[in-house]
PDB file of C-alpha atoms in Angstrom:
ATOM      1  CA  UNK A   1     104.160 104.186  98.907  1.00 49.00           C
ATOM      2  CA  UNK A   2     101.600 106.844  98.250  1.00 46.00           C
ATOM      3  CA  UNK A   3      97.964 106.681  99.344  1.00 45.00           C
ATOM      4  CA  UNK A   4      97.142 108.137  95.934  1.00 46.00           C
ATOM      5  CA  UNK A   5      95.971 111.662  95.167  1.00 47.00           C
ATOM      6  CA  UNK A   6      93.586 110.241  92.561  1.00 45.00           C
ATOM      7  CA  UNK A   7      91.363 108.763  95.256  1.00 48.00           C
ATOM      8  CA  UNK A   8      88.398 111.097  94.773  1.00 41.00           C
ATOM      9  CA  UNK A   9      88.482 110.547  91.010  1.00 39.00           C
ATOM     10  CA  UNK A  10      88.713 106.834  91.611  1.00 46.00           C
ATOM     11  CA  UNK A  11      85.660 106.838  93.848  1.00 43.00           C
ATOM     12  CA  UNK A  12      83.723 108.730  91.203  1.00 35.00           C
ATOM     13  CA  UNK A  13      84.719 106.339  88.429  1.00 36.00           C
ATOM     14  CA  UNK A  14      84.416 103.062  90.323  1.00 40.00           C
ATOM     15  CA  UNK A  15      81.426 103.823  92.507  1.00 39.00           C
ATOM     16  CA  UNK A  16      83.487 102.559  95.434  1.00 46.00           C
ATOM     17  CA  UNK A  17      82.508 105.321  97.863  1.00 50.00           C
ATOM     18  CA  UNK A  18      80.591 103.789 100.752  1.00 49.00           C
ATOM     19  CA  UNK A  19      77.087 104.731 101.741  1.00 55.00           C
ATOM     20  CA  UNK A  20      76.760 107.197 104.615  1.00 61.00           C
ATOM     21  CA  UNK A  21      77.879 105.613 107.856  1.00 85.00           C
ATOM     22  CA  UNK A  22      80.290 106.587 110.593  1.00 92.00           C
ATOM     23  CA  UNK A  23      81.517 110.155 110.140  1.00 92.00           C
ATOM     24  CA  UNK A  24      84.618 111.993 111.426  1.00 92.00           C
ATOM     25  CA  UNK A  25      82.443 113.719 114.047  1.00 93.00           C
ATOM     26  CA  UNK A  26      81.760 110.296 115.564  1.00 95.00           C
ATOM     27  CA  UNK A  27      85.435 109.946 116.509  1.00 97.00           C
ATOM     28  CA  UNK A  28      87.080 111.278 119.649  1.00 97.00           C
ATOM     29  CA  UNK A  29      90.469 112.995 119.320  1.00 97.00           C
ATOM     30  CA  UNK A  30      93.361 112.129 121.620  1.00 97.00           C
ATOM     31  CA  UNK A  31      97.143 111.815 121.721  1.00 97.00           C
ATOM     32  CA  UNK A  32      99.384 109.158 123.207  1.00 97.00           C
ATOM     33  CA  UNK A  33     101.458 110.464 126.117  1.00 96.00           C
ATOM     34  CA  UNK A  34     105.085 111.549 125.830  1.00 94.00           C
ATOM     35  CA  UNK A  35     106.963 113.827 123.492  1.00 90.00           C
ATOM     36  CA  UNK A  36     106.812 111.241 120.709  1.00 93.00           C
ATOM     37  CA  UNK A  37     103.199 110.259 121.342  1.00 97.00           C
ATOM     38  CA  UNK A  38     101.115 110.094 118.172  1.00 98.00           C
ATOM     39  CA  UNK A  39      97.780 111.859 117.752  1.00 98.00           C
ATOM     40  CA  UNK A  40      94.914 109.480 117.126  1.00 98.00           C
ATOM     41  CA  UNK A  41      91.190 109.341 116.505  1.00 98.00           C
ATOM     42  CA  UNK A  42      89.083 106.690 118.176  1.00 98.00           C
ATOM     43  CA  UNK A  43      85.541 105.453 117.705  1.00 98.00           C
ATOM     44  CA  UNK A  44      84.002 104.311 120.985  1.00 97.00           C
ATOM     45  CA  UNK A  45      80.540 102.710 120.846  1.00 95.00           C
ATOM     46  CA  UNK A  46      77.919 104.376 123.009  1.00 91.00           C
ATOM     47  CA  UNK A  47      76.754 103.274 125.381  1.00 90.00           C
ATOM     48  CA  UNK A  48      79.751 101.107 126.253  1.00 89.00           C
ATOM     49  CA  UNK A  49      78.618  97.566 127.054  1.00 87.00           C
ATOM     50  CA  UNK A  50      78.809  97.034 130.790  1.00 86.00           C
ATOM     51  CA  UNK A  51      81.669  94.892 132.124  1.00 85.00           C
ATOM     52  CA  UNK A  52      82.730  93.897 128.599  1.00 91.00           C
ATOM     53  CA  UNK A  53      86.152  94.188 127.014  1.00 96.00           C
ATOM     54  CA  UNK A  54      85.981  95.094 123.350  1.00 98.00           C
ATOM     55  CA  UNK A  55      87.999  94.093 120.294  1.00 98.00           C
ATOM     56  CA  UNK A  56      90.301  96.821 119.011  1.00 98.00           C
ATOM     57  CA  UNK A  57      90.873  97.442 115.295  1.00 98.00           C
ATOM     58  CA  UNK A  58      93.973  99.584 114.716  1.00 98.00           C
ATOM     59  CA  UNK A  59      94.286 101.256 111.296  1.00 98.00           C
ATOM     60  CA  UNK A  60      97.552 102.614 109.854  1.00 98.00           C
ATOM     61  CA  UNK A  61      97.143 105.145 107.022  1.00 98.00           C
ATOM     62  CA  UNK A  62      99.238 105.611 103.879  1.00 96.00           C
ATOM     63  CA  UNK A  63     101.822 108.301 103.216  1.00 93.00           C
ATOM     64  CA  UNK A  64      99.437 110.938 101.837  1.00 93.00           C
ATOM     65  CA  UNK A  65      97.767 111.162 105.255  1.00 96.00           C
ATOM     66  CA  UNK A  66     101.006 111.702 107.216  1.00 97.00           C
ATOM     67  CA  UNK A  67     101.063 114.820 109.385  1.00 97.00           C
ATOM     68  CA  UNK A  68      99.963 116.145 112.757  1.00 96.00           C
ATOM     69  CA  UNK A  69      96.463 117.530 112.193  1.00 97.00           C
ATOM     70  CA  UNK A  70      94.768 114.410 113.611  1.00 97.00           C
ATOM     71  CA  UNK A  71      92.233 114.554 110.796  1.00 97.00           C
ATOM     72  CA  UNK A  72      93.749 113.382 107.516  1.00 97.00           C
ATOM     73  CA  UNK A  73      94.001 109.730 108.573  1.00 97.00           C
ATOM     74  CA  UNK A  74      90.218 109.363 108.480  1.00 97.00           C
ATOM     75  CA  UNK A  75      89.686 111.407 105.323  1.00 93.00           C
ATOM     76  CA  UNK A  76      87.895 109.616 102.465  1.00 91.00           C
ATOM     77  CA  UNK A  77      86.386 107.198 104.997  1.00 94.00           C
ATOM     78  CA  UNK A  78      89.942 106.267 106.059  1.00 95.00           C
ATOM     79  CA  UNK A  79      90.504 105.287 102.407  1.00 95.00           C
ATOM     80  CA  UNK A  80      87.825 102.639 102.750  1.00 95.00           C
ATOM     81  CA  UNK A  81      88.820 101.205 106.137  1.00 97.00           C
ATOM     82  CA  UNK A  82      85.670 102.552 107.782  1.00 97.00           C
ATOM     83  CA  UNK A  83      83.808  99.821 105.908  1.00 96.00           C
ATOM     84  CA  UNK A  84      85.009  97.495 108.679  1.00 97.00           C
ATOM     85  CA  UNK A  85      83.517  99.740 111.339  1.00 97.00           C
ATOM     86  CA  UNK A  86      80.274 100.289 109.438  1.00 96.00           C
ATOM     87  CA  UNK A  87      79.885  96.544 108.973  1.00 96.00           C
ATOM     88  CA  UNK A  88      80.478  95.955 112.681  1.00 96.00           C
ATOM     89  CA  UNK A  89      77.873  98.560 113.604  1.00 95.00           C
ATOM     90  CA  UNK A  90      75.387  97.088 111.126  1.00 95.00           C
ATOM     91  CA  UNK A  91      75.944  93.684 112.737  1.00 95.00           C
ATOM     92  CA  UNK A  92      75.562  95.228 116.221  1.00 95.00           C
ATOM     93  CA  UNK A  93      79.058  94.162 117.199  1.00 96.00           C
ATOM     94  CA  UNK A  94      80.675  96.734 119.521  1.00 96.00           C
ATOM     95  CA  UNK A  95      84.295  97.418 118.576  1.00 97.00           C
ATOM     96  CA  UNK A  96      86.875 100.103 119.214  1.00 98.00           C
ATOM     97  CA  UNK A  97      88.385 101.540 116.028  1.00 98.00           C
ATOM     98  CA  UNK A  98      91.599 103.540 116.347  1.00 98.00           C
ATOM     99  CA  UNK A  99      93.377 105.547 113.632  1.00 98.00           C
ATOM    100  CA  UNK A 100      96.683 107.131 114.699  1.00 98.00           C
ATOM    101  CA  UNK A 101      98.523 109.627 112.529  1.00 98.00           C
ATOM    102  CA  UNK A 102     102.218 109.269 111.764  1.00 98.00           C
ATOM    103  CA  UNK A 103     104.264 112.429 111.068  1.00 97.00           C
ATOM    104  CA  UNK A 104     106.035 110.621 108.212  1.00 96.00           C
ATOM    105  CA  UNK A 105     105.281 107.744 105.863  1.00 94.00           C
ATOM    106  CA  UNK A 106     107.546 105.487 107.931  1.00 95.00           C
ATOM    107  CA  UNK A 107     105.651 104.058 110.874  1.00 98.00           C
ATOM    108  CA  UNK A 108     107.483 103.669 114.179  1.00 98.00           C
ATOM    109  CA  UNK A 109     106.477 100.384 115.837  1.00 98.00           C
ATOM    110  CA  UNK A 110     107.184 101.871 119.247  1.00 97.00           C
ATOM    111  CA  UNK A 111     104.864 104.808 118.565  1.00 98.00           C
ATOM    112  CA  UNK A 112     102.132 102.491 117.267  1.00 98.00           C
ATOM    113  CA  UNK A 113     102.360 100.440 120.440  1.00 98.00           C
ATOM    114  CA  UNK A 114     102.310 103.673 122.447  1.00 98.00           C
ATOM    115  CA  UNK A 115      98.874 104.437 121.023  1.00 98.00           C
ATOM    116  CA  UNK A 116      97.625 100.930 121.753  1.00 98.00           C
ATOM    117  CA  UNK A 117      98.845 101.134 125.355  1.00 97.00           C
ATOM    118  CA  UNK A 118      97.222 104.563 125.774  1.00 98.00           C
ATOM    119  CA  UNK A 119      93.910 103.194 124.496  1.00 98.00           C
ATOM    120  CA  UNK A 120      94.154 100.165 126.778  1.00 97.00           C
ATOM    121  CA  UNK A 121      94.561 102.441 129.792  1.00 96.00           C
ATOM    122  CA  UNK A 122      91.526 104.540 128.935  1.00 96.00           C
ATOM    123  CA  UNK A 123      89.046 102.151 127.340  1.00 96.00           C
ATOM    124  CA  UNK A 124      88.051  98.494 127.917  1.00 96.00           C
ATOM    125  CA  UNK A 125      90.235  96.654 125.382  1.00 98.00           C
ATOM    126  CA  UNK A 126      90.278  92.883 125.044  1.00 98.00           C
ATOM    127  CA  UNK A 127      94.031  92.357 124.738  1.00 98.00           C
ATOM    128  CA  UNK A 128      93.459  88.988 123.093  1.00 98.00           C
ATOM    129  CA  UNK A 129      91.569  90.704 120.271  1.00 98.00           C
ATOM    130  CA  UNK A 130      93.799  93.511 119.036  1.00 98.00           C
ATOM    131  CA  UNK A 131      93.807  93.610 115.231  1.00 98.00           C
ATOM    132  CA  UNK A 132      96.236  95.604 113.099  1.00 98.00           C
ATOM    133  CA  UNK A 133      95.468  96.702 109.552  1.00 98.00           C
ATOM    134  CA  UNK A 134      96.912  99.263 107.175  1.00 98.00           C
ATOM    135  CA  UNK A 135      97.318 100.227 103.558  1.00 97.00           C
ATOM    136  CA  UNK A 136     100.300 101.105 101.378  1.00 96.00           C
ATOM    137  CA  UNK A 137     103.019 102.449 103.704  1.00 95.00           C
ATOM    138  CA  UNK A 138     100.600 101.613 106.525  1.00 97.00           C
ATOM    139  CA  UNK A 139     100.678  97.965 105.433  1.00 97.00           C
ATOM    140  CA  UNK A 140     104.457  98.095 105.649  1.00 96.00           C
ATOM    141  CA  UNK A 141     103.943  99.526 109.134  1.00 97.00           C
ATOM    142  CA  UNK A 142     101.706  96.590 110.000  1.00 98.00           C
ATOM    143  CA  UNK A 143     104.462  94.112 109.222  1.00 97.00           C
ATOM    144  CA  UNK A 144     107.147  96.190 110.958  1.00 97.00           C
ATOM    145  CA  UNK A 145     105.065  96.630 114.116  1.00 98.00           C
ATOM    146  CA  UNK A 146     104.085  92.974 114.275  1.00 98.00           C
ATOM    147  CA  UNK A 147     107.719  91.914 113.870  1.00 97.00           C
ATOM    148  CA  UNK A 148     108.709  94.219 116.725  1.00 97.00           C
ATOM    149  CA  UNK A 149     105.819  93.058 118.954  1.00 98.00           C
ATOM    150  CA  UNK A 150     104.897  89.562 117.716  1.00 96.00           C
ATOM    151  CA  UNK A 151     102.883  88.668 120.827  1.00 97.00           C
ATOM    152  CA  UNK A 152     100.637  91.728 120.786  1.00 98.00           C
ATOM    153  CA  UNK A 153      98.273  90.986 117.916  1.00 98.00           C
ATOM    154  CA  UNK A 154      95.505  88.524 117.170  1.00 98.00           C
ATOM    155  CA  UNK A 155      95.506  89.104 113.391  1.00 98.00           C
ATOM    156  CA  UNK A 156      96.947  91.317 110.656  1.00 98.00           C
ATOM    157  CA  UNK A 157      95.323  92.715 107.500  1.00 98.00           C
ATOM    158  CA  UNK A 158      97.957  94.501 105.363  1.00 98.00           C
ATOM    159  CA  UNK A 159      96.984  95.874 101.942  1.00 97.00           C
ATOM    160  CA  UNK A 160      99.332  96.783  99.060  1.00 96.00           C
ATOM    161  CA  UNK A 161     102.426  96.970 101.249  1.00 95.00           C
ATOM    162  CA  UNK A 162     106.059  95.911 101.123  1.00 95.00           C
ATOM    163  CA  UNK A 163     108.597  94.717 103.667  1.00 96.00           C
ATOM    164  CA  UNK A 164     111.843  92.840 104.070  1.00 94.00           C
ATOM    165  CA  UNK A 165     111.612  89.051 103.977  1.00 94.00           C
ATOM    166  CA  UNK A 166     114.062  88.720 106.854  1.00 92.00           C
ATOM    167  CA  UNK A 167     112.197  88.572 110.134  1.00 91.00           C
ATOM    168  CA  UNK A 168     108.884  87.308 108.774  1.00 96.00           C
ATOM    169  CA  UNK A 169     109.331  83.963 110.537  1.00 96.00           C
ATOM    170  CA  UNK A 170     108.624  85.789 113.816  1.00 96.00           C
ATOM    171  CA  UNK A 171     105.079  86.555 112.699  1.00 98.00           C
ATOM    172  CA  UNK A 172     104.303  83.509 110.562  1.00 97.00           C
ATOM    173  CA  UNK A 173     101.908  82.119 113.165  1.00 97.00           C
ATOM    174  CA  UNK A 174      99.828  85.293 113.418  1.00 98.00           C
ATOM    175  CA  UNK A 175      96.731  84.919 111.220  1.00 98.00           C
ATOM    176  CA  UNK A 176      96.975  87.280 108.254  1.00 98.00           C
ATOM    177  CA  UNK A 177      94.780  88.224 105.338  1.00 98.00           C
ATOM    178  CA  UNK A 178      96.932  90.039 102.776  1.00 98.00           C
ATOM    179  CA  UNK A 179      95.488  92.046  99.870  1.00 97.00           C
ATOM    180  CA  UNK A 180      97.269  93.236  96.711  1.00 97.00           C
ATOM    181  CA  UNK A 181      96.758  93.910  93.009  1.00 96.00           C
ATOM    182  CA  UNK A 182      98.840  92.184  90.352  1.00 95.00           C
ATOM    183  CA  UNK A 183      99.054  95.411  88.333  1.00 95.00           C
ATOM    184  CA  UNK A 184      99.619  97.775  91.286  1.00 94.00           C
ATOM    185  CA  UNK A 185     101.005 100.997  89.799  1.00 92.00           C
ATOM    186  CA  UNK A 186     102.687 102.157  93.018  1.00 93.00           C
ATOM    187  CA  UNK A 187     103.921  99.195  95.075  1.00 94.00           C
ATOM    188  CA  UNK A 188     104.859  96.308  92.825  1.00 93.00           C
ATOM    189  CA  UNK A 189     103.346  93.033  93.957  1.00 95.00           C
ATOM    190  CA  UNK A 190     106.753  91.325  93.591  1.00 94.00           C
ATOM    191  CA  UNK A 191     109.494  93.924  93.937  1.00 93.00           C
ATOM    192  CA  UNK A 192     107.766  96.316  96.304  1.00 92.00           C
ATOM    193  CA  UNK A 193     108.362 100.028  96.062  1.00 79.00           C
ATOM    194  CA  UNK A 194     110.961 100.695  93.384  1.00 72.00           C
ATOM    195  CA  UNK A 195     112.788  97.477  94.223  1.00 71.00           C
ATOM    196  CA  UNK A 196     113.003  98.450  97.894  1.00 73.00           C
ATOM    197  CA  UNK A 197     111.766  95.524  99.981  1.00 89.00           C
ATOM    198  CA  UNK A 198     109.501  92.736  98.730  1.00 93.00           C
ATOM    199  CA  UNK A 199     105.900  93.038  97.599  1.00 94.00           C
ATOM    200  CA  UNK A 200     102.928  91.074  98.869  1.00 96.00           C
ATOM    201  CA  UNK A 201     103.414  87.990  96.716  1.00 96.00           C
ATOM    202  CA  UNK A 202     106.895  86.993  97.995  1.00 96.00           C
ATOM    203  CA  UNK A 203     105.936  88.052 101.531  1.00 97.00           C
ATOM    204  CA  UNK A 204     103.028  85.593 101.511  1.00 97.00           C
ATOM    205  CA  UNK A 205     105.308  82.899 100.084  1.00 97.00           C
ATOM    206  CA  UNK A 206     107.854  83.542 102.845  1.00 97.00           C
ATOM    207  CA  UNK A 207     105.185  83.362 105.549  1.00 97.00           C
ATOM    208  CA  UNK A 208     103.971  80.044 104.167  1.00 97.00           C
ATOM    209  CA  UNK A 209     107.531  78.715 103.944  1.00 97.00           C
ATOM    210  CA  UNK A 210     107.923  79.573 107.644  1.00 97.00           C
ATOM    211  CA  UNK A 211     104.844  77.513 108.528  1.00 97.00           C
ATOM    212  CA  UNK A 212     102.235  80.257 108.402  1.00 97.00           C
ATOM    213  CA  UNK A 213      98.867  79.998 106.709  1.00 96.00           C
ATOM    214  CA  UNK A 214      98.089  83.539 105.522  1.00 97.00           C
ATOM    215  CA  UNK A 215      95.002  84.187 103.479  1.00 97.00           C
ATOM    216  CA  UNK A 216      95.819  86.045 100.277  1.00 97.00           C
ATOM    217  CA  UNK A 217      93.684  87.991  97.843  1.00 96.00           C
ATOM    218  CA  UNK A 218      95.460  89.238  94.735  1.00 96.00           C
ATOM    219  CA  UNK A 219      93.230  91.122  92.338  1.00 95.00           C
ATOM    220  CA  UNK A 220      94.137  90.605  88.700  1.00 94.00           C
ATOM    221  CA  UNK A 221      93.468  94.298  88.105  1.00 94.00           C
ATOM    222  CA  UNK A 222      93.260  97.142  90.556  1.00 94.00           C
ATOM    223  CA  UNK A 223      90.708  99.866  89.831  1.00 94.00           C
ATOM    224  CA  UNK A 224      91.580 102.222  86.996  1.00 90.00           C
ATOM    225  CA  UNK A 225      93.175 104.790  86.944  1.00 92.00           C
ATOM    226  CA  UNK A 226      94.982 104.104  90.241  1.00 93.00           C
ATOM    227  CA  UNK A 227      95.436 100.351  90.434  1.00 95.00           C
ATOM    228  CA  UNK A 228      97.166 100.715  93.814  1.00 95.00           C
ATOM    229  CA  UNK A 229      93.899 101.793  95.430  1.00 96.00           C
ATOM    230  CA  UNK A 230      92.159  98.482  96.072  1.00 97.00           C
ATOM    231  CA  UNK A 231      91.267  99.394  99.647  1.00 96.00           C
ATOM    232  CA  UNK A 232      87.616 100.509  99.383  1.00 94.00           C
ATOM    233  CA  UNK A 233      86.727  97.202  97.731  1.00 95.00           C
ATOM    234  CA  UNK A 234      89.072  95.118  99.883  1.00 97.00           C
ATOM    235  CA  UNK A 235      87.817  96.468 103.206  1.00 97.00           C
ATOM    236  CA  UNK A 236      84.266  95.608 102.161  1.00 95.00           C
ATOM    237  CA  UNK A 237      85.187  92.022 101.252  1.00 95.00           C
ATOM    238  CA  UNK A 238      82.438  89.615 102.345  1.00 93.00           C
ATOM    239  CA  UNK A 239      83.575  87.677 105.371  1.00 95.00           C
ATOM    240  CA  UNK A 240      86.564  89.888 106.213  1.00 97.00           C
ATOM    241  CA  UNK A 241      85.097  91.329 109.411  1.00 97.00           C
ATOM    242  CA  UNK A 242      83.799  87.914 110.527  1.00 97.00           C
ATOM    243  CA  UNK A 243      87.202  86.326 109.871  1.00 97.00           C
ATOM    244  CA  UNK A 244      89.021  89.129 111.669  1.00 98.00           C
ATOM    245  CA  UNK A 245      86.906  89.127 114.815  1.00 98.00           C
ATOM    246  CA  UNK A 246      87.148  85.334 115.106  1.00 98.00           C
ATOM    247  CA  UNK A 247      90.902  85.527 115.737  1.00 98.00           C
ATOM    248  CA  UNK A 248      92.428  85.369 119.215  1.00 98.00           C
ATOM    249  CA  UNK A 249      95.970  86.266 120.229  1.00 98.00           C
ATOM    250  CA  UNK A 250      98.370  83.357 120.337  1.00 97.00           C
ATOM    251  CA  UNK A 251      95.957  80.912 118.698  1.00 96.00           C
ATOM    252  CA  UNK A 252      95.754  79.599 115.143  1.00 95.00           C
ATOM    253  CA  UNK A 253      92.839  80.790 113.069  1.00 96.00           C
ATOM    254  CA  UNK A 254      89.656  78.869 113.919  1.00 96.00           C
ATOM    255  CA  UNK A 255      88.444  79.500 110.368  1.00 95.00           C
ATOM    256  CA  UNK A 256      89.787  78.473 106.980  1.00 94.00           C
ATOM    257  CA  UNK A 257      90.579  81.232 104.550  1.00 94.00           C
ATOM    258  CA  UNK A 258      87.234  82.422 103.177  1.00 91.00           C
ATOM    259  CA  UNK A 259      86.320  81.898  99.537  1.00 88.00           C
ATOM    260  CA  UNK A 260      86.826  85.649  99.072  1.00 84.00           C
ATOM    261  CA  UNK A 261      90.536  85.146  99.859  1.00 87.00           C
ATOM    262  CA  UNK A 262      91.071  83.324  96.564  1.00 77.00           C
ATOM    263  CA  UNK A 263      93.043  85.518  94.208  1.00 72.00           C
ATOM    264  CA  UNK A 264      90.999  86.859  91.346  1.00 65.00           C
TER     265      UNK A 264
END
């Protein structure tokens, strides 16, 4: 599941590049402890609100950003994910935003949790408001990590990912907002990546069959010429940040799926 080398061309054609906002220089660089600890970048609001624990948004990149330079995962505005952070700043909502970097396109749930635990030790995290989002292979990592640690997250926002249907019942009660494109040219919305694992449409159906109530946005067409790359538009969806920050760990969503979650 590639994060698409055509991204810069796509931004130029679609006008999807965001206005100037948070920049890479605004992020601190760190690494989770241990030999297998992942490098990560973190945005910490300054000044930190006194005696306040902050929501944590954890972003998992796609395969094109895999490596160990601790920079690529926030290239191209984290492929659109920094819209969430910009919108929070514009609304004067202090949040922590963390972007680890995986050495491969396959995310290790244990390593993802290692980053979260490292951040919790160092910064004031509200453990009832830890949100996990990712795109492409990062979306697959979202589902894998949530299945491995189903009691750790308040909400999930996977985009254009794929996973196995077995095991989804464990996370059916976690509020999710899933994004996909019907004509995705990389990760098929039904059959996933080359028939390996299931795409977003059957995953959402399986979550609903298990009693979950995921929100689901399926675009009829992704942006040409790389219909996989819906992320810049999806991360700027009206109401997404508000919906996300309303969620609390272990509780059903207090909000219905927004109108923007209707497939279109």
